[in-house]
mmCIF file of C-alpha atoms in Angstrom:
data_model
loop_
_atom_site.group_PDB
_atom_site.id
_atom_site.type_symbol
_atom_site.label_atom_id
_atom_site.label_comp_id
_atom_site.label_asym_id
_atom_site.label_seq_id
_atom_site.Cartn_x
_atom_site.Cartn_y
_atom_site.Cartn_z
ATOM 1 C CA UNK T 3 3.314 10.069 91.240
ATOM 2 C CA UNK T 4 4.452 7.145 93.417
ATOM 3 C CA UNK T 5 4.979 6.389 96.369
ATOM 4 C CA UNK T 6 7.243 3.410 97.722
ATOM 5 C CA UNK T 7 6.544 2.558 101.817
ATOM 6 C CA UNK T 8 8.481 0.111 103.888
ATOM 7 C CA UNK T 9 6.916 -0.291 107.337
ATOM 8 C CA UNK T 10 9.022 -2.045 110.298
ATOM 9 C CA UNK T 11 8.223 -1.624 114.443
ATOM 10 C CA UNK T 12 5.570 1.094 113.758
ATOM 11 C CA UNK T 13 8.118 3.217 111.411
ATOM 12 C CA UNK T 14 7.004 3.468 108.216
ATOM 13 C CA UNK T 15 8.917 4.899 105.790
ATOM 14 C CA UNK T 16 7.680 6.525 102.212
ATOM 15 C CA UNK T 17 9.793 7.870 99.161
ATOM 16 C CA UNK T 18 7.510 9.749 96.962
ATOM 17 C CA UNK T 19 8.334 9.509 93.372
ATOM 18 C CA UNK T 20 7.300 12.791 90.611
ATOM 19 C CA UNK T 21 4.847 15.682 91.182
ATOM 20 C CA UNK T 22 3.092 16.381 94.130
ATOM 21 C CA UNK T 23 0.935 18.343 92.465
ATOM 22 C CA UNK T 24 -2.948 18.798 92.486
ATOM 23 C CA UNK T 25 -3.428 16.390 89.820
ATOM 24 C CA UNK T 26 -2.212 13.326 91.776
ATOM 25 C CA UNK T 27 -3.549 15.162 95.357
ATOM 26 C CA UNK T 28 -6.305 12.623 95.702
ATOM 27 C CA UNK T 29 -4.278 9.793 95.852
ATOM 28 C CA UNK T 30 -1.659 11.379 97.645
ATOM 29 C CA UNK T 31 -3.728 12.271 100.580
ATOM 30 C CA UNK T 32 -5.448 8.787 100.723
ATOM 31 C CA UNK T 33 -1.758 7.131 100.317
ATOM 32 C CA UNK T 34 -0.018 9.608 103.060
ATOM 33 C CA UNK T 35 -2.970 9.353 105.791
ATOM 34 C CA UNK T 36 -3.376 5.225 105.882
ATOM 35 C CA UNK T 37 0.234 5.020 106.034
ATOM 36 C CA UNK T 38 0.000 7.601 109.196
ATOM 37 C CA UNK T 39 -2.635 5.981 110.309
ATOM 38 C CA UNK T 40 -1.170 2.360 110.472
ATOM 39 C CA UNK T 41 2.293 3.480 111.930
ATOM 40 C CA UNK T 42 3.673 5.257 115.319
ATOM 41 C CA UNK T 43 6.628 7.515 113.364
ATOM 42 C CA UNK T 44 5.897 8.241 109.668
ATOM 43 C CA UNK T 45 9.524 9.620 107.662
ATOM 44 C CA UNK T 46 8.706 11.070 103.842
ATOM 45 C CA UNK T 47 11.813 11.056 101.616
ATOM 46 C CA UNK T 48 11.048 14.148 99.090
ATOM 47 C CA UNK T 49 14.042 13.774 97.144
ATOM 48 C CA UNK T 50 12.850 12.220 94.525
ATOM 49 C CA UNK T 51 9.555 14.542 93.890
ATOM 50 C CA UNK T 52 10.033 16.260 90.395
ATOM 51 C CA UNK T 53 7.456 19.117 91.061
ATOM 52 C CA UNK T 54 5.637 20.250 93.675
ATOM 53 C CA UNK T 55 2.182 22.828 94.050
ATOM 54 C CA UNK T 56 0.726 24.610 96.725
ATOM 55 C CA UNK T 57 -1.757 20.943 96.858
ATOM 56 C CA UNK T 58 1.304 19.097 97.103
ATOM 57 C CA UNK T 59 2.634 21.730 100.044
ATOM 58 C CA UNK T 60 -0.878 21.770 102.043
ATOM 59 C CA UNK T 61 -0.470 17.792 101.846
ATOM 60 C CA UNK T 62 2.587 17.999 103.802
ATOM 61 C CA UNK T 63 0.786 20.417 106.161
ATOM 62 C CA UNK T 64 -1.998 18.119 106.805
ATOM 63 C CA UNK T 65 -0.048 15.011 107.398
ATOM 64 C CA UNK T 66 2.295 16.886 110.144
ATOM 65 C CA UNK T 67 -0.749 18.303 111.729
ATOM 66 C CA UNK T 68 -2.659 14.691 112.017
ATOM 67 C CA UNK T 69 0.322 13.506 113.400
ATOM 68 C CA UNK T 70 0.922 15.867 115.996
ATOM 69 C CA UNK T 71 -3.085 15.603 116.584
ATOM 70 C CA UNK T 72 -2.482 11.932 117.153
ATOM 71 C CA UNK T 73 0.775 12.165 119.045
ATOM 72 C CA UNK T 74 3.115 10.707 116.234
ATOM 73 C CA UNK T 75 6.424 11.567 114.882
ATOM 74 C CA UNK T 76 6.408 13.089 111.860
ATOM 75 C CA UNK T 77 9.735 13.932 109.804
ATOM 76 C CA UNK T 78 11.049 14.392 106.231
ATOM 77 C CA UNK T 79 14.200 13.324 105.676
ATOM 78 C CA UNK T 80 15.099 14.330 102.427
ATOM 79 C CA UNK T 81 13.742 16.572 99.826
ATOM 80 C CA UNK T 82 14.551 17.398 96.237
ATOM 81 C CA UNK T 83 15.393 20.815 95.172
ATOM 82 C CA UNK T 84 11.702 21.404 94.150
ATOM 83 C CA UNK T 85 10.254 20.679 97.579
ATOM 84 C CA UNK T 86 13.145 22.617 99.272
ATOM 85 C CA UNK T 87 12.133 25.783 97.088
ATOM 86 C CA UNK T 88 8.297 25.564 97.931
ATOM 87 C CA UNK T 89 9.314 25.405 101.537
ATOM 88 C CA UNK T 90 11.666 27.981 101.455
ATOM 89 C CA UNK T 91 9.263 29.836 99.301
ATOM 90 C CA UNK T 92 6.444 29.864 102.128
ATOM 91 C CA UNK T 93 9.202 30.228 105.102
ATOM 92 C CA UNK T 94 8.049 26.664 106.549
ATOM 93 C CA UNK T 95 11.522 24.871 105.852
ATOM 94 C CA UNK T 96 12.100 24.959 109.787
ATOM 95 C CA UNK T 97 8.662 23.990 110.606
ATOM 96 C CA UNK T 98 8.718 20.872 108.920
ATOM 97 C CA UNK T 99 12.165 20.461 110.896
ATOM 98 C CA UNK T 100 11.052 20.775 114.436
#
């Protein structure tokens, strides 16, 4: 797993790179909230994630819930055909929409 994050004018912007799975959730969590935490409007691009888990999904979860907790914008803005199937999967494609 990788993650690639441009920041510019409080956006910051992440593509993450192969599983989000439980095996990489420790570093995915610590990755996803500093970059929340040092930004205004975070965007994830998904479509490059390989596989994704139920970790990977309650990841996502968390980070839109901090946000909203914190009154930032929080958006994904692409996703892979793995992430669209886990979302689809637990009928939370339009929540991570809104």
């Amino acid at each position: 797993m990788k993650v690639n994050a441009e920041k510019n004018n409080g956006l910051c912007r992440l593509q993450i790179e192969g599983e989000m799975t439980i095996s990489a959730a420790t570093e995915l969590k610590k990755s996803l909230l500093d970059n929340l935490a040092n930004c205004s409007e975070l965007e994830i691009d998904l479509s490059q994630v390989s596989e994704m888990d139920t970790t990977g999904f309650q990841l996502l979860f968390l980070v839109k819930r901090e946000a909203s907790l914190l009154n930032k914008v929080f958006r994904i803005i692409s996703h892979s055909p793995k992430t669209l199937s886990v979302l689809k999967l637990y009928n939370m494609k339009d929540f991570f929409e809104s």
